[in-house]
């Protein structure tokens, strides 16, 4: 990418020339990502699907090592379908939003057993599969099958809002931004176009301080011409995230094992391992009352400080208690011993433990 400032040319409305300019830029400047193929080529649907599911709510940088590990372990949809769900959840641990891993496995089973191992090629058919919403269906259809589909996520919304200088705030502008994005989607190279928009949004048309001077479509950008790029897209003010609080009890056995419990299959962090604790509510119950729910009788002591974790819909603050217990400790019946297991600290890396629980465990163990 040359950093030389371009001469300011008269604005031309975004259209086919914009697409050509963007595709030419993509041919030279695209990001080299492990799930991508050369421009003009069709990518493997399994790999596109796997990467797109992982990329939901997660950055490219965080996804790459997970993607590569999954591909080595489960190189085909059939192999992934045949894997035990617990292994998939454990391999997913650290990527967050664990319902994606459950749906990933469910979807693999459907494709492998009901569709002969082949992903469907249209947006409508793809959307019928578990875990595939409109964005992902459009991305797979465009990138893996060359369908003239238009995946629109936050990055693409921002680029389109700026190209067309859409002042209507999000989220009400979503439908209009989708419509405008679709007007640009070319009948040929739709997959490359989709990925070019993703790259432009990630690297050039960034939320703050977009690099308009080196942007391949600056000549067609109404927001840049009017000097309002950084103000777009506008947003309605968001309500504040609700707060929840709770206690967690980290029981450490003399042999170094930590007590963990499998969560219910449905709901938040479904099927993952957790540190036993109280319900997460609006108010912290009195300590005495909370300690009566501890999973094992022991001398519990409060670890200084708290653990904070931000979920999409709420902010959680956890007070952590810790206890050293004998190897033959008996669990209280309300801890649901059937769902509990003692996990060696060295085995935690590969276990299905979500980030919030890892934070709680390391907070407790940092005091040992
Ligand atoms: Fe974004 Fe600026 Fe390019 Fe317009 S010219 S698309 S605002 S980077």
CSV table of C-alpha atoms and ligand atoms in Angstrom, one decimal:
chain,number,residue,atom,x,y,z
A,1,UNK,CA,0.0,0.0,0.0
A,2,UNK,CA,1.5,3.3,-1.0
A,3,UNK,CA,1.2,6.0,1.7
A,4,UNK,CA,1.3,8.8,-0.9
A,5,UNK,CA,-1.8,11.0,-0.5
A,6,UNK,CA,-4.0,10.9,-3.6
A,7,UNK,CA,-5.2,14.0,-5.4
A,8,UNK,CA,-8.7,15.0,-4.4
A,9,UNK,CA,-10.9,14.1,-7.3
A,10,UNK,CA,-14.6,15.0,-7.7
A,11,UNK,CA,-17.0,12.6,-5.9
A,12,UNK,CA,-18.6,9.9,-8.0
A,13,UNK,CA,-21.4,7.9,-6.3
A,14,UNK,CA,-20.5,4.5,-5.1
A,15,UNK,CA,-21.3,1.8,-7.7
A,16,UNK,CA,-19.6,-0.6,-10.2
A,17,UNK,CA,-16.4,1.5,-10.3
A,18,UNK,CA,-16.2,1.3,-6.5
A,19,UNK,CA,-16.4,-2.5,-6.8
A,20,UNK,CA,-13.7,-2.6,-9.4
A,21,UNK,CA,-11.4,-0.4,-7.4
A,22,UNK,CA,-11.9,-2.4,-4.3
A,23,UNK,CA,-11.3,-5.8,-6.1
A,24,UNK,CA,-8.1,-4.5,-7.6
A,25,UNK,CA,-7.0,-3.4,-4.2
A,26,UNK,CA,-7.9,-6.8,-2.7
A,27,UNK,CA,-5.9,-8.6,-5.4
A,28,UNK,CA,-2.8,-6.8,-4.2
A,29,UNK,CA,-3.4,-6.0,-0.5
A,30,UNK,CA,-5.6,-8.6,1.0
A,31,UNK,CA,-4.8,-10.1,4.3
A,32,UNK,CA,-3.2,-13.5,4.2
A,33,UNK,CA,-5.5,-15.7,6.3
A,34,UNK,CA,-5.3,-19.4,6.7
A,35,UNK,CA,-8.9,-20.0,5.5
A,36,UNK,CA,-8.5,-17.9,2.4
A,37,UNK,CA,-7.6,-19.0,-1.2
A,38,UNK,CA,-6.2,-17.0,-4.1
A,39,UNK,CA,-8.5,-14.3,-5.6
A,40,UNK,CA,-11.0,-15.7,-8.0
A,41,UNK,CA,-10.9,-19.2,-6.5
A,42,UNK,CA,-13.6,-20.9,-4.5
A,43,UNK,CA,-12.7,-21.8,-0.9
A,44,UNK,CA,-13.4,-25.1,0.8
A,45,UNK,CA,-16.9,-24.8,2.3
A,46,UNK,CA,-16.0,-26.7,5.5
A,47,UNK,CA,-13.1,-24.3,6.1
A,48,UNK,CA,-15.1,-21.2,5.3
A,49,UNK,CA,-17.9,-22.3,7.7
A,50,UNK,CA,-15.5,-23.2,10.5
A,51,UNK,CA,-13.7,-19.8,10.2
A,52,UNK,CA,-16.9,-17.9,10.0
A,53,UNK,CA,-18.4,-19.5,13.1
A,54,UNK,CA,-15.2,-18.9,15.0
A,55,UNK,CA,-15.1,-15.3,13.8
A,56,UNK,CA,-18.5,-14.5,15.2
A,57,UNK,CA,-17.9,-12.0,18.1
A,58,UNK,CA,-14.1,-12.8,18.0
A,59,UNK,CA,-11.1,-11.1,16.4
A,60,UNK,CA,-9.1,-12.7,13.6
A,61,UNK,CA,-6.0,-12.7,15.7
A,62,UNK,CA,-7.7,-14.8,18.4
A,63,UNK,CA,-9.3,-17.1,16.0
A,64,UNK,CA,-6.2,-18.2,13.9
A,65,UNK,CA,-4.6,-20.6,16.4
A,66,UNK,CA,-8.0,-22.2,17.2
A,67,UNK,CA,-8.8,-22.6,13.6
A,68,UNK,CA,-5.5,-24.2,12.8
A,69,UNK,CA,-5.8,-26.6,15.8
A,70,UNK,CA,-9.3,-27.6,14.8
A,71,UNK,CA,-8.3,-28.3,11.2
A,72,UNK,CA,-5.4,-30.5,12.3
A,73,UNK,CA,-7.6,-32.4,14.7
A,74,UNK,CA,-10.8,-32.5,12.5
A,75,UNK,CA,-9.8,-31.9,8.9
A,76,UNK,CA,-13.3,-32.7,7.5
A,77,UNK,CA,-16.9,-32.2,8.5
A,78,UNK,CA,-17.3,-35.9,9.0
A,79,UNK,CA,-14.4,-36.1,11.4
A,80,UNK,CA,-15.8,-33.2,13.4
A,81,UNK,CA,-19.3,-34.8,13.5
A,82,UNK,CA,-17.8,-38.0,14.8
A,83,UNK,CA,-16.0,-36.3,17.7
A,84,UNK,CA,-17.5,-36.3,21.2
A,85,UNK,CA,-19.1,-33.0,22.0
A,86,UNK,CA,-17.0,-32.7,25.1
A,87,UNK,CA,-13.8,-32.8,23.1
A,88,UNK,CA,-15.1,-30.0,20.8
A,89,UNK,CA,-16.1,-27.9,23.8
A,90,UNK,CA,-12.7,-28.4,25.4
A,91,UNK,CA,-10.9,-27.5,22.2
A,92,UNK,CA,-13.2,-24.4,22.0
A,93,UNK,CA,-12.4,-23.2,25.6
A,94,UNK,CA,-11.0,-19.7,25.5
A,95,UNK,CA,-12.9,-18.6,22.4
A,96,UNK,CA,-16.0,-17.6,24.3
A,97,UNK,CA,-19.7,-17.7,23.4
A,98,UNK,CA,-19.8,-21.5,23.9
A,99,UNK,CA,-23.2,-22.0,22.3
A,100,UNK,CA,-21.3,-21.6,19.0
A,101,UNK,CA,-19.3,-24.7,19.8
A,102,UNK,CA,-22.4,-26.7,20.6
A,103,UNK,CA,-24.1,-25.5,17.3
A,104,UNK,CA,-20.9,-26.1,15.4
A,105,UNK,CA,-21.0,-29.8,16.4
A,106,UNK,CA,-24.7,-30.0,15.8
A,107,UNK,CA,-24.3,-28.5,12.3
A,108,UNK,CA,-21.4,-30.9,11.5
A,109,UNK,CA,-23.6,-33.9,12.4
A,110,UNK,CA,-26.5,-32.6,10.2
A,111,UNK,CA,-24.1,-32.0,7.2
A,112,UNK,CA,-22.3,-35.3,7.7
A,113,UNK,CA,-25.3,-37.5,8.3
A,114,UNK,CA,-28.2,-35.9,6.4
A,115,UNK,CA,-26.5,-34.0,3.6
A,116,UNK,CA,-23.8,-36.5,2.6
A,117,UNK,CA,-21.0,-34.3,3.9
A,118,UNK,CA,-21.8,-31.4,1.6
A,119,UNK,CA,-22.8,-27.9,2.7
A,120,UNK,CA,-25.7,-26.4,0.8
A,121,UNK,CA,-24.8,-23.5,-1.4
A,122,UNK,CA,-27.7,-21.0,-1.0
A,123,UNK,CA,-28.3,-18.5,1.7
A,124,UNK,CA,-31.8,-19.9,2.4
A,125,UNK,CA,-30.5,-23.5,2.8
A,126,UNK,CA,-27.5,-22.5,4.8
A,127,UNK,CA,-29.7,-20.6,7.3
A,128,UNK,CA,-31.6,-23.7,8.1
A,129,UNK,CA,-28.5,-25.3,9.6
A,130,UNK,CA,-27.8,-24.9,13.4
A,131,UNK,CA,-25.7,-21.9,14.3
A,132,UNK,CA,-25.8,-20.2,10.9
A,133,UNK,CA,-27.5,-16.8,10.9
A,134,UNK,CA,-28.0,-14.4,8.0
A,135,UNK,CA,-24.4,-13.0,8.1
A,136,UNK,CA,-22.7,-16.4,8.2
A,137,UNK,CA,-25.0,-17.8,5.5
A,138,UNK,CA,-24.2,-14.9,3.2
A,139,UNK,CA,-20.5,-15.2,3.9
A,140,UNK,CA,-20.4,-18.9,3.2
A,141,UNK,CA,-22.6,-18.6,0.1
A,142,UNK,CA,-20.4,-15.8,-1.4
A,143,UNK,CA,-16.9,-17.1,-0.4
A,144,UNK,CA,-17.4,-20.8,-0.8
A,145,UNK,CA,-19.9,-21.0,-3.6
A,146,UNK,CA,-19.6,-17.6,-5.5
A,147,UNK,CA,-23.3,-16.7,-4.9
A,148,UNK,CA,-24.0,-13.0,-5.2
A,149,UNK,CA,-24.7,-12.8,-1.5
A,150,UNK,CA,-23.8,-9.9,0.8
A,151,UNK,CA,-22.6,-10.6,4.4
A,152,UNK,CA,-23.1,-7.4,6.4
A,153,UNK,CA,-21.5,-7.2,9.8
A,154,UNK,CA,-20.4,-4.2,11.9
A,155,UNK,CA,-17.3,-3.5,9.7
A,156,UNK,CA,-19.3,-3.6,6.5
A,157,UNK,CA,-22.1,-1.4,8.0
A,158,UNK,CA,-19.5,1.2,8.9
A,159,UNK,CA,-17.9,1.2,5.3
A,160,UNK,CA,-21.3,1.4,3.7
A,161,UNK,CA,-22.6,4.1,6.0
A,162,UNK,CA,-19.5,6.2,5.0
A,163,UNK,CA,-19.5,5.4,1.3
A,164,UNK,CA,-23.1,6.6,1.1
A,165,UNK,CA,-23.0,9.1,3.9
A,166,UNK,CA,-25.9,7.5,5.7
A,167,UNK,CA,-26.8,9.7,8.7
A,168,UNK,CA,-29.6,7.6,10.0
A,169,UNK,CA,-28.4,6.1,13.3
A,170,UNK,CA,-27.8,2.4,14.1
A,171,UNK,CA,-29.6,0.1,14.8
A,172,UNK,CA,-32.5,1.6,12.8
A,173,UNK,CA,-30.3,2.1,9.8
A,174,UNK,CA,-29.5,-1.6,9.5
A,175,UNK,CA,-32.0,-2.4,6.8
A,176,UNK,CA,-31.0,0.5,4.7
A,177,UNK,CA,-27.3,-0.3,5.0
A,178,UNK,CA,-28.0,-3.9,4.0
A,179,UNK,CA,-29.9,-2.7,1.0
A,180,UNK,CA,-27.1,-0.4,0.0
A,181,UNK,CA,-24.4,-3.0,0.5
A,182,UNK,CA,-26.4,-5.4,-1.8
A,183,UNK,CA,-26.5,-2.8,-4.5
A,184,UNK,CA,-22.7,-3.0,-4.7
A,185,UNK,CA,-22.4,-6.8,-4.6
A,186,UNK,CA,-21.1,-7.9,-8.0
A,187,UNK,CA,-22.5,-11.0,-9.8
A,188,UNK,CA,-18.9,-12.2,-10.3
A,189,UNK,CA,-16.3,-12.5,-7.5
A,190,UNK,CA,-18.9,-11.9,-4.8
A,191,UNK,CA,-16.7,-13.8,-2.4
A,192,UNK,CA,-13.7,-11.7,-3.1
A,193,UNK,CA,-15.8,-8.6,-2.8
A,194,UNK,CA,-17.2,-9.7,0.6
A,195,UNK,CA,-13.7,-10.3,1.9
A,196,UNK,CA,-12.4,-7.0,0.4
A,197,UNK,CA,-15.1,-5.2,2.3
A,198,UNK,CA,-14.1,-7.0,5.5
A,199,UNK,CA,-10.4,-6.1,4.9
A,200,UNK,CA,-11.2,-2.5,4.2
A,201,UNK,CA,-13.3,-2.2,7.4
A,202,UNK,CA,-10.7,-4.0,9.5
A,203,UNK,CA,-7.6,-2.1,8.2
A,204,UNK,CA,-8.4,1.1,6.4
A,205,UNK,CA,-12.0,2.3,7.2
A,206,UNK,CA,-11.5,1.8,10.9
A,207,UNK,CA,-13.9,3.1,13.6
A,208,UNK,CA,-11.6,5.9,14.7
A,209,UNK,CA,-9.3,7.8,12.4
A,210,UNK,CA,-10.0,6.0,9.1
A,211,UNK,CA,-7.1,6.1,6.6
A,212,UNK,CA,-9.0,7.9,3.9
A,213,UNK,CA,-5.9,9.2,2.1
A,214,UNK,CA,-4.8,5.6,1.2
A,215,UNK,CA,-8.3,4.2,0.8
A,216,UNK,CA,-8.9,2.6,-2.6
A,217,UNK,CA,-12.5,3.9,-2.8
A,218,UNK,CA,-12.0,7.4,-1.5
A,219,UNK,CA,-13.0,8.9,-4.8
A,220,UNK,CA,-16.5,7.3,-4.3
A,221,UNK,CA,-16.9,8.0,-0.6
A,222,UNK,CA,-19.5,10.6,0.3
A,223,UNK,CA,-18.5,10.8,4.0
A,224,UNK,CA,-14.9,11.5,3.2
A,225,UNK,CA,-15.9,14.2,0.6
A,226,UNK,CA,-18.1,15.8,3.3
A,227,UNK,CA,-15.5,15.4,6.0
A,228,UNK,CA,-17.8,13.4,8.3
A,229,UNK,CA,-16.2,10.0,8.0
A,230,UNK,CA,-15.3,9.7,11.7
A,231,UNK,CA,-18.8,10.7,12.8
A,232,UNK,CA,-20.4,7.7,10.9
A,233,UNK,CA,-22.1,5.4,11.5
A,234,UNK,CA,-24.2,7.3,14.0
A,235,UNK,CA,-25.7,5.3,16.9
A,236,UNK,CA,-28.6,5.6,19.3
A,237,UNK,CA,-27.4,5.7,22.8
A,238,UNK,CA,-27.1,2.2,24.3
A,239,UNK,CA,-28.6,1.3,27.6
A,240,UNK,CA,-26.0,0.5,30.3
A,241,UNK,CA,-25.1,-3.2,30.8
A,242,UNK,CA,-26.9,-4.6,33.9
A,243,UNK,CA,-24.6,-5.8,36.7
A,244,UNK,CA,-24.7,-9.2,38.4
A,245,UNK,CA,-22.9,-10.4,41.4
A,246,UNK,CA,-22.2,-13.8,43.0
A,247,UNK,CA,-19.8,-16.0,45.0
A,248,UNK,CA,-17.6,-18.7,43.7
A,249,UNK,CA,-16.0,-21.5,45.8
A,250,UNK,CA,-12.6,-22.8,44.7
A,251,UNK,CA,-11.9,-26.0,46.6
A,252,UNK,CA,-8.3,-27.1,46.2
A,253,UNK,CA,-7.6,-30.7,47.2
A,254,UNK,CA,-4.3,-31.6,49.0
A,255,UNK,CA,-3.1,-33.4,45.8
A,256,UNK,CA,-3.6,-30.2,43.8
A,257,UNK,CA,-6.9,-31.0,42.1
A,258,UNK,CA,-9.6,-28.4,41.9
A,259,UNK,CA,-13.3,-29.1,42.2
A,260,UNK,CA,-15.3,-28.3,39.1
A,261,UNK,CA,-18.9,-29.0,38.1
A,262,UNK,CA,-20.6,-29.4,34.7
A,263,UNK,CA,-23.2,-26.8,34.0
A,264,UNK,CA,-26.6,-27.6,32.7
A,265,UNK,CA,-26.6,-28.3,28.9
A,266,UNK,CA,-29.1,-25.4,28.1
A,267,UNK,CA,-28.4,-21.7,28.7
A,268,UNK,CA,-25.3,-19.6,29.2
A,269,UNK,CA,-22.0,-21.6,29.1
A,270,UNK,CA,-24.1,-24.7,28.7
A,271,UNK,CA,-22.3,-28.0,29.2
A,272,UNK,CA,-19.0,-26.3,30.2
A,273,UNK,CA,-17.2,-26.7,33.5
A,274,UNK,CA,-17.7,-24.2,36.3
A,275,UNK,CA,-16.4,-23.4,39.8
A,276,UNK,CA,-19.4,-24.1,42.1
A,277,UNK,CA,-20.9,-20.9,43.4
A,278,UNK,CA,-24.1,-19.0,44.2
A,279,UNK,CA,-26.7,-17.8,41.7
A,280,UNK,CA,-25.6,-14.6,39.9
A,281,UNK,CA,-28.1,-12.0,40.9
A,282,UNK,CA,-28.6,-8.2,41.4
A,283,UNK,CA,-27.5,-8.3,45.0
A,284,UNK,CA,-24.8,-10.2,46.9
A,285,UNK,CA,-26.4,-12.4,49.6
A,286,UNK,CA,-24.9,-12.1,53.1
A,287,UNK,CA,-21.6,-14.0,53.4
A,288,UNK,CA,-23.0,-16.4,56.1
A,289,UNK,CA,-25.8,-17.4,53.9
A,290,UNK,CA,-23.6,-17.8,50.9
A,291,UNK,CA,-21.1,-20.0,52.8
A,292,UNK,CA,-23.9,-22.4,53.7
A,293,UNK,CA,-24.1,-23.2,49.9
A,294,UNK,CA,-20.4,-24.1,49.6
A,295,UNK,CA,-19.8,-27.5,47.9
A,296,UNK,CA,-17.8,-29.0,50.7
A,297,UNK,CA,-17.4,-28.4,54.5
A,298,UNK,CA,-14.1,-26.5,55.0
A,299,UNK,CA,-12.4,-23.4,56.3
A,300,UNK,CA,-13.3,-21.0,53.5
A,301,UNK,CA,-11.5,-17.7,53.3
A,302,UNK,CA,-12.1,-14.8,51.0
A,303,UNK,CA,-9.5,-14.1,48.3
A,304,UNK,CA,-8.8,-10.4,48.3
A,305,UNK,CA,-10.3,-8.4,45.4
A,306,UNK,CA,-13.0,-9.6,43.0
A,307,UNK,CA,-13.2,-11.1,39.5
A,308,UNK,CA,-14.9,-9.0,36.8
A,309,UNK,CA,-16.1,-10.5,33.5
A,310,UNK,CA,-18.1,-8.8,30.9
A,311,UNK,CA,-20.6,-10.9,29.0
A,312,UNK,CA,-22.6,-9.5,26.0
A,313,UNK,CA,-25.6,-8.7,28.1
A,314,UNK,CA,-24.3,-8.1,31.6
A,315,UNK,CA,-21.2,-7.4,33.7
A,316,UNK,CA,-20.4,-10.0,36.3
A,317,UNK,CA,-18.5,-9.4,39.5
A,318,UNK,CA,-17.6,-12.4,41.6
A,319,UNK,CA,-16.3,-12.7,45.2
A,320,UNK,CA,-14.1,-15.7,45.4
A,321,UNK,CA,-13.7,-18.0,48.4
A,322,UNK,CA,-11.0,-20.6,48.6
A,323,UNK,CA,-10.4,-23.7,50.8
A,324,UNK,CA,-7.8,-26.4,51.1
A,325,UNK,CA,-9.6,-29.8,51.6
A,326,UNK,CA,-8.4,-33.3,52.3
A,327,UNK,CA,-8.1,-35.8,49.4
A,328,UNK,CA,-11.1,-37.8,50.8
A,329,UNK,CA,-13.3,-34.7,51.3
A,330,UNK,CA,-17.1,-35.5,50.9
A,331,UNK,CA,-19.2,-33.2,48.8
A,332,UNK,CA,-22.4,-31.7,50.2
A,333,UNK,CA,-25.4,-33.1,48.4
A,334,UNK,CA,-26.6,-29.6,47.2
A,335,UNK,CA,-23.3,-29.3,45.2
A,336,UNK,CA,-24.8,-32.1,43.0
A,337,UNK,CA,-21.8,-34.5,43.3
A,338,UNK,CA,-22.8,-36.4,40.2
A,339,UNK,CA,-22.0,-33.4,38.1
A,340,UNK,CA,-18.8,-32.6,40.0
A,341,UNK,CA,-15.2,-33.8,39.2
A,342,UNK,CA,-11.8,-33.1,40.6
A,343,UNK,CA,-9.5,-31.8,37.9
A,344,UNK,CA,-5.7,-31.8,38.1
A,345,UNK,CA,-4.2,-28.3,37.5
A,346,UNK,CA,-2.1,-29.7,34.7
A,347,UNK,CA,-5.2,-31.0,32.9
A,348,UNK,CA,-7.1,-27.7,33.0
A,349,UNK,CA,-5.5,-26.4,29.8
A,350,UNK,CA,-7.4,-28.9,27.6
A,351,UNK,CA,-10.6,-28.9,29.7
A,352,UNK,CA,-13.9,-27.2,28.7
A,353,UNK,CA,-13.5,-24.4,31.1
A,354,UNK,CA,-14.8,-21.0,29.9
A,355,UNK,CA,-12.7,-17.8,30.3
A,356,UNK,CA,-14.7,-16.5,33.3
A,357,UNK,CA,-14.1,-19.7,35.3
A,358,UNK,CA,-10.4,-19.6,34.3
A,359,UNK,CA,-10.2,-16.1,35.7
A,360,UNK,CA,-11.8,-17.2,38.9
A,361,UNK,CA,-9.5,-20.2,39.3
A,362,UNK,CA,-6.3,-18.2,38.7
A,363,UNK,CA,-7.5,-15.5,41.0
A,364,UNK,CA,-8.0,-18.1,43.8
A,365,UNK,CA,-4.7,-19.9,43.0
A,366,UNK,CA,-2.7,-16.7,42.7
A,367,UNK,CA,-2.9,-16.6,46.5
A,368,UNK,CA,-1.4,-20.1,47.0
B,1,LIG,FE1,-13.8,4.7,4.8
B,1,LIG,FE2,-12.4,7.0,4.3
B,1,LIG,FE3,-12.4,4.9,2.6
B,1,LIG,FE4,-14.6,6.4,3.0
B,1,LIG,S1,-12.6,7.1,2.1
B,1,LIG,S2,-14.5,4.2,2.8
B,1,LIG,S3,-14.4,6.8,5.1
B,1,LIG,S4,-11.5,4.9,4.7
